[in-house]
Amino acid sequence: FNLVCGAVDETEQIRELLRAVLECDAFEGEVQDSSASPELARAEDQDKEDVAQEGGTRKEVLRQVPSWSKLRELSEMMDASMKSITQRWEEGVLGEAGFSSQQVKSLICAIFEPTTLRKECLDRIR
């Protein structure tokens, strides 16, 4: 029981750390509300169009911090459902952000308990 509680505490601490990083004033306006997870994927396309209007701020962040997109996606996955993570992999969003299939599988195994659904989702991630 203590091992499970410790893992849950660590997961919550990681979520809070990611939220704090993503809410940093230096990136204000660049971070989407994590509670709007399903809309985030659609907002990415709009973000790309807005770069020119925002003076290239997002482009500059991505140039200075190449793993920024990966960090944003990791933050979203920490609050997402297993189905949502699997769909984002199948849509190519997570691969574009720099995640390998093994990284996504490992994250799913770390966050979700072993169930038939988890096995099915892991099988879909290739």
Coordinates of C-alpha atoms in Angstrom, one line a residue:
F1 CA 0.0 0.0 0.0
N2 CA 2.8 2.4 0.9
L3 CA 4.5 1.8 -2.5
V4 CA 1.3 2.7 -4.3
C5 CA 0.7 5.8 -2.2
G6 CA 4.3 6.9 -2.8
A7 CA 3.9 6.5 -6.6
V8 CA 0.6 8.5 -6.5
D9 CA 2.4 11.3 -4.4
E10 CA 5.3 11.4 -6.9
T11 CA 2.9 11.6 -9.8
E12 CA 1.1 14.5 -8.2
Q13 CA 4.4 16.3 -7.5
I14 CA 5.5 15.8 -11.1
R15 CA 2.1 17.3 -12.3
E16 CA 2.5 20.3 -10.0
L17 CA 6.1 20.8 -11.2
L18 CA 5.1 20.7 -14.8
R19 CA 2.2 23.1 -14.2
A20 CA 4.6 25.5 -12.5
V21 CA 7.1 25.4 -15.3
L22 CA 4.4 25.8 -18.0
E23 CA 2.8 28.8 -16.1
C24 CA 6.1 30.6 -15.9
D25 CA 5.7 34.3 -16.7
A26 CA 8.3 34.1 -19.4
F27 CA 5.9 32.0 -21.4
E28 CA 2.7 33.8 -20.6
G29 CA 0.2 33.5 -23.3
E30 CA 1.9 30.4 -24.7
V31 CA 0.4 27.8 -22.4
Q32 CA -3.1 26.4 -22.8
D33 CA -5.3 25.6 -19.8
S34 CA -4.5 22.0 -19.0
S35 CA -8.2 21.4 -18.1
A36 CA -9.0 22.0 -21.8
S37 CA -7.0 18.9 -22.8
P38 CA -9.2 17.8 -25.7
E39 CA -9.1 21.2 -27.3
L40 CA -5.3 21.5 -27.0
A41 CA -4.6 19.4 -30.0
R42 CA -6.9 21.6 -32.1
A43 CA -5.3 24.8 -30.6
E44 CA -1.8 23.7 -31.7
D45 CA -2.7 24.4 -35.4
Q46 CA -4.1 27.8 -34.4
D47 CA -0.9 28.5 -32.3
K48 CA 1.2 28.0 -35.5
E49 CA -0.9 30.6 -37.3
D50 CA -0.7 33.0 -34.5
V51 CA 3.1 33.0 -34.4
A52 CA 3.5 35.8 -36.9
Q53 CA 0.9 38.0 -35.0
E54 CA 2.6 37.4 -31.6
G55 CA 6.0 38.6 -32.9
G56 CA 7.3 35.1 -33.2
T57 CA 7.3 34.5 -29.4
R58 CA 6.4 30.9 -29.6
K59 CA 8.9 30.3 -32.4
E60 CA 11.6 31.8 -30.2
V61 CA 10.7 29.7 -27.2
L62 CA 10.8 26.6 -29.4
R63 CA 14.2 27.7 -30.8
Q64 CA 15.6 28.3 -27.3
V65 CA 14.1 25.2 -25.7
P66 CA 13.8 22.5 -28.3
S67 CA 12.1 20.1 -25.9
W68 CA 9.3 22.7 -25.0
S69 CA 6.7 20.9 -27.1
K70 CA 7.6 17.6 -25.5
L71 CA 7.3 19.2 -22.1
R72 CA 3.9 20.6 -22.9
E73 CA 2.7 17.2 -24.2
L74 CA 4.1 15.5 -21.1
S75 CA 2.1 17.9 -18.9
E76 CA -1.0 17.2 -20.8
M77 CA -0.5 13.4 -20.6
M78 CA -0.2 13.6 -16.9
D79 CA -3.8 14.7 -16.7
A80 CA -5.2 12.8 -19.7
S81 CA -7.1 9.6 -19.9
M82 CA -5.4 6.5 -21.3
K83 CA -7.7 6.7 -24.3
S84 CA -6.7 10.3 -25.0
I85 CA -3.0 9.5 -24.8
T86 CA -3.5 6.6 -27.2
Q87 CA -5.4 8.7 -29.6
R88 CA -2.8 11.5 -29.5
W89 CA -0.1 8.8 -30.3
E90 CA -2.2 7.4 -33.2
E91 CA -2.7 11.0 -34.6
G92 CA 1.0 11.5 -34.6
V93 CA 1.0 14.4 -32.1
L94 CA 3.2 12.7 -29.5
G95 CA 5.6 11.5 -32.1
E96 CA 5.9 15.0 -33.5
A97 CA 6.6 16.3 -30.0
G98 CA 9.6 13.9 -29.8
F99 CA 8.2 10.9 -27.9
S100 CA 9.1 7.4 -28.9
S101 CA 6.5 4.6 -28.7
Q102 CA 8.5 3.1 -25.8
Q103 CA 8.4 6.4 -23.8
V104 CA 4.6 6.6 -24.3
K105 CA 4.2 3.0 -23.3
S106 CA 6.3 3.4 -20.2
L107 CA 4.4 6.5 -19.1
I108 CA 1.1 4.6 -19.5
C109 CA 2.4 1.8 -17.4
A110 CA 3.6 4.2 -14.8
I111 CA 0.4 6.2 -14.6
F112 CA -2.3 3.5 -15.1
E113 CA -3.0 0.2 -13.3
P114 CA -2.7 -3.0 -15.2
T115 CA -6.0 -3.7 -16.8
T116 CA -7.3 -5.2 -20.0
L117 CA -7.8 -1.7 -21.3
R118 CA -4.2 -0.8 -20.6
K119 CA -3.0 -3.8 -22.5
E120 CA -5.2 -2.9 -25.5
C121 CA -3.9 0.7 -25.5
L122 CA -0.3 -0.5 -25.2
D123 CA -0.9 -2.9 -28.1
R124 CA -2.1 0.0 -30.3
I125 CA 1.0 2.1 -29.7
R126 CA 3.6 0.9 -32.1

